Amino acid sequence: MIQVKKEKLLILSANFGDGHKQVAKAITEVAELSYPEVETATLDIMKWIHPRLNPISHFLYIRGIKRLPFLYSFIYKRTRKPNSFSMKLNSILSSGLEPVLEIINNMKPSVVVSTYPFAAGIMSKLKELGLINVPIVTVITDYTDHSYWLHPNTDHYLVGSKEVEERLIRLGVERSKIKNTGIPIRQQFYKKHSRNALAEKFDFDPKKFTLLVMGGGDGLIGKGFSTLQALENIPHPVQIVIVCGRNKKLKLQLESKLKDTIHKIRIVGFCENIAEIMAISDIMITKPGGVTTTEAIEMDLPMLIYKPLPARRKIMLIIY
């Protein structure tokens, strides 16, 4: 009896910005629906490479965005185009070849997809050294380009817009390597949702204006969220859903601060049913992440962008 080799898909992601993980989930969903015979696995590459350092790195990443946004923006802007500084920093952040090579040798995937830039860098380096010969695909999870996404041995790039495609071509990437697929999002955002049914589920009035406030999976709203305080100036009661993500401290603070408001407020932590919450909302206040933006566009949900990081704000203004 001839044994047929099972096709395997390995997705490399990381928990630095929730969008990378959500895109990995979206790809997994499509793979399982369209190709159920393919074995799919997702690896948090930073956790795998640095199991002890990863929680500290994640804490510093979130802390830096909250407390030192201009430092984050300086590094982002300084490294957006390839230069000696970006290459040096990229080589440090893309270290950890041995653990990744180990998982690839054990799993023997048919293709490796990276939704995190430094994972893409590691895969490119492994191919450069001749240690792997597997096709590698990079999914850019934002509507801007950055040097950290671009590596010489990447076989294919999946991008979210024509603008990003053209930017990559100008930076020297072969057109044949780029596919404008849009940013992958989970299947729940393509489903039809009944506002009346969801209103009953959330104990809301389907006819009343509903505002959604989101700060990403890590709850990057911040302590002095003046926009929420300004809501008290709205003369008529509205319905508000605030998604705090994994930020349990923020959730407790808001529950205390907003307990006497005239509005009907529902404060939730990290949740998987974001499409339902978007479906019942009339407008969303959020950070301008590529994945959240794509989800909102698919749901026809208007957005108010709250405090984008300075460098990214400037880049987005240039693009749009």
mmCIF file of C-alpha atoms in Angstrom:
data_model
loop_
_atom_site.group_PDB
_atom_site.id
_atom_site.type_symbol
_atom_site.label_atom_id
_atom_site.label_comp_id
_atom_site.label_asym_id
_atom_site.label_seq_id
_atom_site.Cartn_x
_atom_site.Cartn_y
_atom_site.Cartn_z
ATOM 1 C CA MET A 1 0.000 0.000 0.000
ATOM 2 C CA ILE A 2 1.348 3.412 -1.018
ATOM 3 C CA GLN A 3 1.415 5.868 1.872
ATOM 4 C CA VAL A 4 0.435 9.381 0.794
ATOM 5 C CA LYS A 5 2.353 12.163 2.514
ATOM 6 C CA LYS A 6 0.033 14.437 4.498
ATOM 7 C CA GLU A 7 0.294 18.132 3.650
ATOM 8 C CA LYS A 8 1.099 20.327 6.646
ATOM 9 C CA LEU A 9 0.738 24.078 7.164
ATOM 10 C CA LEU A 10 2.796 25.798 9.863
ATOM 11 C CA ILE A 11 1.794 29.338 10.866
ATOM 12 C CA LEU A 12 4.271 31.445 12.839
ATOM 13 C CA SER A 13 2.801 34.292 14.873
ATOM 14 C CA ALA A 14 3.349 36.174 18.155
ATOM 15 C CA ASN A 15 1.388 37.919 20.881
ATOM 16 C CA PHE A 16 2.909 41.359 20.261
ATOM 17 C CA GLY A 17 -0.148 43.190 18.991
ATOM 18 C CA ASP A 18 -3.274 41.042 18.844
ATOM 19 C CA GLY A 19 -3.640 41.419 15.064
ATOM 20 C CA HIS A 20 -0.843 38.965 14.301
ATOM 21 C CA LYS A 21 -2.646 36.215 16.222
ATOM 22 C CA GLN A 22 -6.051 37.055 14.750
ATOM 23 C CA VAL A 23 -4.679 36.770 11.202
ATOM 24 C CA ALA A 24 -3.152 33.407 12.128
ATOM 25 C CA LYS A 25 -6.577 32.282 13.371
ATOM 26 C CA ALA A 26 -8.226 33.531 10.166
ATOM 27 C CA ILE A 27 -5.788 31.559 8.002
ATOM 28 C CA THR A 28 -6.336 28.464 10.148
ATOM 29 C CA GLU A 29 -10.125 28.755 9.770
ATOM 30 C CA VAL A 30 -9.908 29.027 5.973
ATOM 31 C CA ALA A 31 -7.429 26.149 5.757
ATOM 32 C CA GLU A 32 -9.642 23.885 7.869
ATOM 33 C CA LEU A 33 -12.748 24.796 5.853
ATOM 34 C CA SER A 34 -11.224 24.600 2.382
ATOM 35 C CA TYR A 35 -8.556 21.939 2.920
ATOM 36 C CA PRO A 36 -9.656 19.723 5.826
ATOM 37 C CA GLU A 37 -7.094 17.100 4.825
ATOM 38 C CA VAL A 38 -4.240 19.527 5.579
ATOM 39 C CA GLU A 39 -2.768 19.434 9.077
ATOM 40 C CA THR A 40 -2.502 22.984 10.456
ATOM 41 C CA ALA A 41 -0.443 24.170 13.423
ATOM 42 C CA THR A 42 0.182 27.655 14.838
ATOM 43 C CA LEU A 43 3.294 28.502 16.832
ATOM 44 C CA ASP A 44 3.830 31.577 19.011
ATOM 45 C CA ILE A 45 7.396 32.059 17.874
ATOM 46 C CA MET A 46 8.491 34.451 20.618
ATOM 47 C CA LYS A 47 7.165 32.142 23.328
ATOM 48 C CA TRP A 48 8.877 29.180 21.662
ATOM 49 C CA ILE A 49 12.259 30.894 21.246
ATOM 50 C CA HIS A 50 12.337 32.791 24.549
ATOM 51 C CA PRO A 51 9.906 31.050 26.969
ATOM 52 C CA ARG A 52 11.249 32.929 30.015
ATOM 53 C CA LEU A 53 11.967 36.257 28.336
ATOM 54 C CA ASN A 54 8.703 36.423 26.376
ATOM 55 C CA PRO A 55 6.417 37.588 29.261
ATOM 56 C CA ILE A 56 8.913 40.324 30.185
ATOM 57 C CA SER A 57 9.270 41.423 26.554
ATOM 58 C CA HIS A 58 5.500 41.545 26.136
ATOM 59 C CA PHE A 59 5.110 43.586 29.331
ATOM 60 C CA LEU A 60 7.754 46.085 28.159
ATOM 61 C CA TYR A 61 6.143 46.273 24.711
ATOM 62 C CA ILE A 62 2.726 47.161 26.143
ATOM 63 C CA ARG A 63 4.261 49.488 28.732
ATOM 64 C CA GLY A 64 6.286 51.245 26.061
ATOM 65 C CA ILE A 65 3.287 51.894 23.821
ATOM 66 C CA LYS A 66 1.271 53.234 26.765
ATOM 67 C CA ARG A 67 3.922 55.297 28.551
ATOM 68 C CA LEU A 68 6.488 56.078 25.828
ATOM 69 C CA PRO A 69 4.562 56.246 22.541
ATOM 70 C CA PHE A 70 7.025 58.726 21.041
ATOM 71 C CA LEU A 71 9.929 56.330 21.648
ATOM 72 C CA TYR A 72 7.989 53.544 19.936
ATOM 73 C CA SER A 73 7.189 55.910 17.074
ATOM 74 C CA PHE A 74 10.827 57.023 16.790
ATOM 75 C CA ILE A 75 12.028 53.424 16.454
ATOM 76 C CA TYR A 76 9.182 52.579 14.063
ATOM 77 C CA LYS A 77 9.954 55.563 11.843
ATOM 78 C CA ARG A 78 13.731 55.072 12.024
ATOM 79 C CA THR A 79 13.437 51.437 10.953
ATOM 80 C CA ARG A 80 10.648 51.742 8.385
ATOM 81 C CA LYS A 81 13.139 51.786 5.508
ATOM 82 C CA PRO A 82 16.156 49.439 5.395
ATOM 83 C CA ASN A 83 19.259 51.062 6.912
ATOM 84 C CA SER A 84 22.186 50.070 9.130
ATOM 85 C CA PHE A 85 20.184 50.708 12.320
ATOM 86 C CA SER A 86 17.123 48.724 11.184
ATOM 87 C CA MET A 87 19.286 45.848 9.913
ATOM 88 C CA LYS A 88 21.183 45.617 13.200
ATOM 89 C CA LEU A 89 18.020 45.699 15.308
ATOM 90 C CA ASN A 90 16.294 43.241 12.982
ATOM 91 C CA SER A 91 19.177 40.764 13.248
ATOM 92 C CA ILE A 92 18.911 40.868 17.056
ATOM 93 C CA LEU A 93 15.132 40.455 17.104
ATOM 94 C CA SER A 94 15.247 37.700 14.467
ATOM 95 C CA SER A 95 17.688 35.576 16.470
ATOM 96 C CA GLY A 96 16.712 32.126 17.639
ATOM 97 C CA LEU A 97 17.231 29.986 14.559
ATOM 98 C CA GLU A 98 17.833 26.674 16.353
ATOM 99 C CA PRO A 99 14.441 26.339 18.116
ATOM 100 C CA VAL A 100 12.578 27.198 14.898
ATOM 101 C CA LEU A 101 14.700 24.800 12.846
ATOM 102 C CA GLU A 102 13.913 22.103 15.412
ATOM 103 C CA ILE A 103 10.140 22.519 15.030
ATOM 104 C CA ILE A 104 10.415 22.571 11.225
ATOM 105 C CA ASN A 105 12.526 19.408 11.161
ATOM 106 C CA ASN A 106 10.063 17.666 13.482
ATOM 107 C CA MET A 107 6.866 18.762 11.737
ATOM 108 C CA LYS A 108 8.186 18.848 8.150
ATOM 109 C CA PRO A 109 5.597 21.400 6.933
ATOM 110 C CA SER A 110 4.701 21.775 3.254
ATOM 111 C CA VAL A 111 4.637 25.571 3.645
ATOM 112 C CA VAL A 112 5.376 28.056 6.436
ATOM 113 C CA VAL A 113 3.287 31.228 6.788
ATOM 114 C CA SER A 114 4.512 34.116 8.967
ATOM 115 C CA THR A 115 2.081 36.699 10.348
ATOM 116 C CA TYR A 116 4.785 38.291 12.506
ATOM 117 C CA PRO A 117 7.716 40.194 10.937
ATOM 118 C CA PHE A 118 10.544 38.678 12.965
ATOM 119 C CA ALA A 119 9.245 35.186 12.234
ATOM 120 C CA ALA A 120 9.565 36.070 8.553
ATOM 121 C CA GLY A 121 13.150 37.184 9.227
ATOM 122 C CA ILE A 122 14.040 33.908 10.922
ATOM 123 C CA MET A 123 12.585 31.863 8.062
ATOM 124 C CA SER A 124 14.494 33.906 5.481
ATOM 125 C CA LYS A 125 17.753 33.426 7.393
ATOM 126 C CA LEU A 126 17.223 29.658 7.663
ATOM 127 C CA LYS A 127 16.707 29.477 3.908
ATOM 128 C CA GLU A 128 19.752 31.683 3.263
ATOM 129 C CA LEU A 129 21.896 29.269 5.302
ATOM 130 C CA GLY A 130 20.543 26.327 3.316
ATOM 131 C CA LEU A 131 18.994 24.749 6.415
ATOM 132 C CA ILE A 132 15.460 24.593 4.979
ATOM 133 C CA ASN A 133 13.918 24.283 1.534
ATOM 134 C CA VAL A 134 10.255 24.868 2.376
ATOM 135 C CA PRO A 135 8.187 27.625 0.677
ATOM 136 C CA ILE A 136 7.829 30.620 3.005
ATOM 137 C CA VAL A 137 4.960 33.099 2.867
ATOM 138 C CA THR A 138 4.674 36.405 4.725
ATOM 139 C CA VAL A 139 1.274 37.954 5.486
ATOM 140 C CA ILE A 140 1.635 41.687 6.167
ATOM 141 C CA THR A 141 -0.979 42.466 8.815
ATOM 142 C CA ASP A 142 -1.133 46.231 8.314
ATOM 143 C CA TYR A 143 -1.949 48.775 5.613
ATOM 144 C CA THR A 144 1.605 50.111 5.692
ATOM 145 C CA ASP A 145 4.908 48.540 4.752
ATOM 146 C CA HIS A 146 7.938 48.246 7.030
ATOM 147 C CA SER A 147 11.468 46.975 6.490
ATOM 148 C CA TYR A 148 10.989 44.247 9.114
ATOM 149 C CA TRP A 149 8.449 42.505 6.885
ATOM 150 C CA LEU A 150 10.803 42.361 3.900
ATOM 151 C CA HIS A 151 13.397 39.602 3.589
ATOM 152 C CA PRO A 152 15.325 38.392 0.530
ATOM 153 C CA ASN A 153 14.400 34.709 0.741
ATOM 154 C CA THR A 154 10.637 35.125 1.185
ATOM 155 C CA ASP A 155 8.795 33.334 -1.625
ATOM 156 C CA HIS A 156 5.452 35.156 -1.443
ATOM 157 C CA TYR A 157 3.927 38.215 0.229
ATOM 158 C CA LEU A 158 0.200 38.564 0.923
ATOM 159 C CA VAL A 159 -0.719 42.233 1.335
ATOM 160 C CA GLY A 160 -3.828 44.165 2.330
ATOM 161 C CA SER A 161 -3.982 46.834 -0.360
ATOM 162 C CA LYS A 162 -2.782 47.963 -3.768
ATOM 163 C CA GLU A 163 -0.824 50.764 -2.080
ATOM 164 C CA VAL A 164 1.237 48.299 -0.038
ATOM 165 C CA GLU A 165 1.780 46.165 -3.140
ATOM 166 C CA GLU A 166 3.141 49.157 -5.067
ATOM 167 C CA ARG A 167 5.325 50.191 -2.123
ATOM 168 C CA LEU A 168 6.905 46.731 -1.986
ATOM 169 C CA ILE A 169 7.597 46.820 -5.722
ATOM 170 C CA ARG A 170 9.298 50.216 -5.356
ATOM 171 C CA LEU A 171 11.416 48.726 -2.560
ATOM 172 C CA GLY A 172 12.646 46.010 -4.913
ATOM 173 C CA VAL A 173 10.271 43.089 -4.298
ATOM 174 C CA GLU A 174 9.395 41.227 -7.503
ATOM 175 C CA ARG A 175 5.794 41.805 -8.561
ATOM 176 C CA SER A 176 5.306 38.059 -9.090
ATOM 177 C CA LYS A 177 5.977 37.474 -5.377
ATOM 178 C CA ILE A 178 3.166 39.771 -4.199
ATOM 179 C CA LYS A 179 -0.539 38.940 -3.986
ATOM 180 C CA ASN A 180 -3.075 41.578 -2.943
ATOM 181 C CA THR A 181 -5.439 39.368 -0.935
ATOM 182 C CA GLY A 182 -6.644 41.864 1.649
ATOM 183 C CA ILE A 183 -5.825 41.283 5.315
ATOM 184 C CA PRO A 184 -7.281 37.895 6.374
ATOM 185 C CA ILE A 185 -10.023 38.097 9.012
ATOM 186 C CA ARG A 186 -12.019 35.393 10.778
ATOM 187 C CA GLN A 187 -15.183 33.865 9.355
ATOM 188 C CA GLN A 188 -17.455 35.423 11.989
ATOM 189 C CA PHE A 189 -17.089 38.801 10.254
ATOM 190 C CA TYR A 190 -18.620 37.466 7.024
ATOM 191 C CA LYS A 191 -21.766 36.103 8.683
ATOM 192 C CA LYS A 192 -25.148 37.837 8.754
ATOM 193 C CA HIS A 193 -26.128 39.048 12.222
ATOM 194 C CA SER A 194 -29.582 39.928 13.525
ATOM 195 C CA ARG A 195 -29.486 43.206 15.456
ATOM 196 C CA ASN A 196 -32.701 42.339 17.301
ATOM 197 C CA ALA A 197 -31.392 38.940 18.378
ATOM 198 C CA LEU A 198 -28.085 40.436 19.504
ATOM 199 C CA ALA A 199 -29.872 43.240 21.373
ATOM 200 C CA GLU A 200 -31.761 40.621 23.346
ATOM 201 C CA LYS A 201 -28.526 38.724 24.025
ATOM 202 C CA PHE A 202 -26.734 41.849 25.310
ATOM 203 C CA ASP A 203 -29.859 43.263 27.010
ATOM 204 C CA PHE A 204 -29.777 46.337 24.752
ATOM 205 C CA ASP A 205 -32.463 48.310 22.937
ATOM 206 C CA PRO A 206 -32.017 47.605 19.182
ATOM 207 C CA LYS A 207 -33.360 51.070 18.310
ATOM 208 C CA LYS A 208 -31.021 53.001 20.589
ATOM 209 C CA PHE A 209 -27.654 54.380 19.415
ATOM 210 C CA THR A 210 -24.816 52.051 20.443
ATOM 211 C CA LEU A 211 -21.159 53.035 20.731
ATOM 212 C CA LEU A 212 -18.299 50.515 20.774
ATOM 213 C CA VAL A 213 -14.957 51.411 22.378
ATOM 214 C CA MET A 214 -12.000 49.107 21.687
ATOM 215 C CA GLY A 215 -8.313 49.293 22.558
ATOM 216 C CA GLY A 216 -7.134 46.037 21.029
ATOM 217 C CA GLY A 217 -6.586 42.662 22.672
ATOM 218 C CA ASP A 218 -4.332 44.251 25.289
ATOM 219 C CA GLY A 219 -6.781 46.999 26.242
ATOM 220 C CA LEU A 220 -4.664 49.958 25.144
ATOM 221 C CA ILE A 221 -7.168 52.625 26.136
ATOM 222 C CA GLY A 222 -5.221 54.092 29.011
ATOM 223 C CA LYS A 223 -6.127 55.499 32.396
ATOM 224 C CA GLY A 224 -7.032 59.049 31.448
ATOM 225 C CA PHE A 225 -9.516 58.122 28.761
ATOM 226 C CA SER A 226 -11.027 61.589 28.371
ATOM 227 C CA THR A 227 -13.321 60.447 25.567
ATOM 228 C CA LEU A 228 -15.260 58.266 27.996
ATOM 229 C CA GLN A 229 -15.535 61.146 30.437
ATOM 230 C CA ALA A 230 -16.772 63.368 27.597
ATOM 231 C CA LEU A 231 -19.630 60.935 26.989
ATOM 232 C CA GLU A 232 -21.285 62.368 30.082
ATOM 233 C CA ASN A 233 -21.917 65.510 28.021
ATOM 234 C CA ILE A 234 -24.219 63.606 25.672
ATOM 235 C CA PRO A 235 -27.692 64.827 26.724
ATOM 236 C CA HIS A 236 -29.557 61.649 25.782
ATOM 237 C CA PRO A 237 -28.696 58.194 27.134
ATOM 238 C CA VAL A 238 -26.884 55.897 24.704
ATOM 239 C CA GLN A 239 -25.645 52.330 24.894
ATOM 240 C CA ILE A 240 -21.904 51.732 25.169
ATOM 241 C CA VAL A 241 -19.818 48.575 24.927
ATOM 242 C CA ILE A 242 -16.234 48.916 26.166
ATOM 243 C CA VAL A 243 -13.844 46.079 25.298
ATOM 244 C CA CYS A 244 -10.867 46.078 27.672
ATOM 245 C CA GLY A 245 -9.133 43.026 26.224
ATOM 246 C CA ARG A 246 -6.762 41.310 28.646
ATOM 247 C CA ASN A 247 -6.384 44.481 30.725
ATOM 248 C CA LYS A 248 -8.199 43.337 33.875
ATOM 249 C CA LYS A 249 -7.025 46.364 35.850
ATOM 250 C CA LEU A 250 -8.557 48.735 33.298
ATOM 251 C CA LYS A 251 -11.830 46.802 33.379
ATOM 252 C CA LEU A 252 -12.065 47.183 37.161
ATOM 253 C CA GLN A 253 -11.187 50.894 36.978
ATOM 254 C CA LEU A 254 -13.845 51.605 34.363
ATOM 255 C CA GLU A 255 -16.476 49.601 36.227
ATOM 256 C CA SER A 256 -15.805 51.802 39.252
ATOM 257 C CA LYS A 257 -15.625 55.132 37.383
ATOM 258 C CA LEU A 258 -18.647 54.600 35.164
ATOM 259 C CA LYS A 259 -21.069 52.965 37.584
ATOM 260 C CA ASP A 260 -23.184 56.127 37.996
ATOM 261 C CA THR A 261 -23.367 57.165 34.344
ATOM 262 C CA ILE A 262 -26.679 57.974 32.649
ATOM 263 C CA HIS A 263 -25.748 55.643 29.798
ATOM 264 C CA LYS A 264 -26.233 51.906 29.652
ATOM 265 C CA ILE A 265 -22.703 50.532 29.650
ATOM 266 C CA ARG A 266 -21.445 47.003 29.199
ATOM 267 C CA ILE A 267 -17.746 46.544 30.057
ATOM 268 C CA VAL A 268 -16.165 43.308 28.859
ATOM 269 C CA GLY A 269 -12.685 41.787 28.878
ATOM 270 C CA PHE A 270 -11.086 39.803 26.089
ATOM 271 C CA CYS A 271 -13.785 38.191 23.973
ATOM 272 C CA GLU A 272 -13.928 36.082 20.830
ATOM 273 C CA ASN A 273 -17.357 37.253 19.610
ATOM 274 C CA ILE A 274 -16.203 40.694 18.449
ATOM 275 C CA ALA A 275 -18.248 40.412 15.243
ATOM 276 C CA GLU A 276 -21.459 40.259 17.297
ATOM 277 C CA ILE A 277 -20.431 43.328 19.283
ATOM 278 C CA MET A 278 -19.598 45.189 16.067
ATOM 279 C CA ALA A 279 -22.912 44.118 14.524
ATOM 280 C CA ILE A 280 -24.929 45.710 17.320
ATOM 281 C CA SER A 281 -22.852 48.929 17.285
ATOM 282 C CA ASP A 282 -23.425 52.115 15.270
ATOM 283 C CA ILE A 283 -19.898 53.501 15.556
ATOM 284 C CA MET A 284 -16.561 52.375 17.015
ATOM 285 C CA ILE A 285 -13.802 54.321 18.774
ATOM 286 C CA THR A 286 -10.560 52.386 18.381
ATOM 287 C CA LYS A 287 -6.833 52.289 17.728
ATOM 288 C CA PRO A 288 -6.074 52.130 13.984
ATOM 289 C CA GLY A 289 -4.736 48.575 13.707
ATOM 290 C CA GLY A 290 -4.854 46.922 10.291
ATOM 291 C CA VAL A 291 -6.886 43.909 11.413
ATOM 292 C CA THR A 292 -9.477 45.824 13.455
ATOM 293 C CA THR A 293 -9.858 48.284 10.577
ATOM 294 C CA THR A 294 -10.467 45.431 8.122
ATOM 295 C CA GLU A 295 -13.015 43.829 10.438
ATOM 296 C CA ALA A 296 -14.898 47.117 10.826
ATOM 297 C CA ILE A 297 -14.916 47.730 7.063
ATOM 298 C CA GLU A 298 -16.332 44.263 6.445
ATOM 299 C CA MET A 299 -19.021 44.937 9.080
ATOM 300 C CA ASP A 300 -19.840 48.396 7.588
ATOM 301 C CA LEU A 301 -19.050 49.927 10.977
ATOM 302 C CA PRO A 302 -17.912 53.602 10.981
ATOM 303 C CA MET A 303 -14.784 54.323 13.038
ATOM 304 C CA LEU A 304 -13.404 57.186 15.098
ATOM 305 C CA ILE A 305 -9.643 56.729 15.424
ATOM 306 C CA TYR A 306 -8.390 57.393 18.967
ATOM 307 C CA LYS A 307 -4.788 58.497 19.647
ATOM 308 C CA PRO A 308 -2.839 56.699 16.903
ATOM 309 C CA LEU A 309 0.889 56.434 17.538
ATOM 310 C CA PRO A 310 2.560 59.528 16.001
ATOM 311 C CA ALA A 311 4.705 57.847 13.312
ATOM 312 C CA ARG A 312 1.923 55.503 12.218
ATOM 313 C CA ARG A 313 -0.564 58.392 12.169
ATOM 314 C CA LYS A 314 1.679 60.351 9.794
ATOM 315 C CA ILE A 315 2.195 57.330 7.536
ATOM 316 C CA MET A 316 -1.545 56.579 7.406
ATOM 317 C CA LEU A 317 -2.291 60.204 6.525
ATOM 318 C CA ILE A 318 0.234 60.050 3.683
ATOM 319 C CA ILE A 319 -1.308 56.825 2.345
ATOM 320 C CA TYR A 320 -4.952 57.892 2.597
#
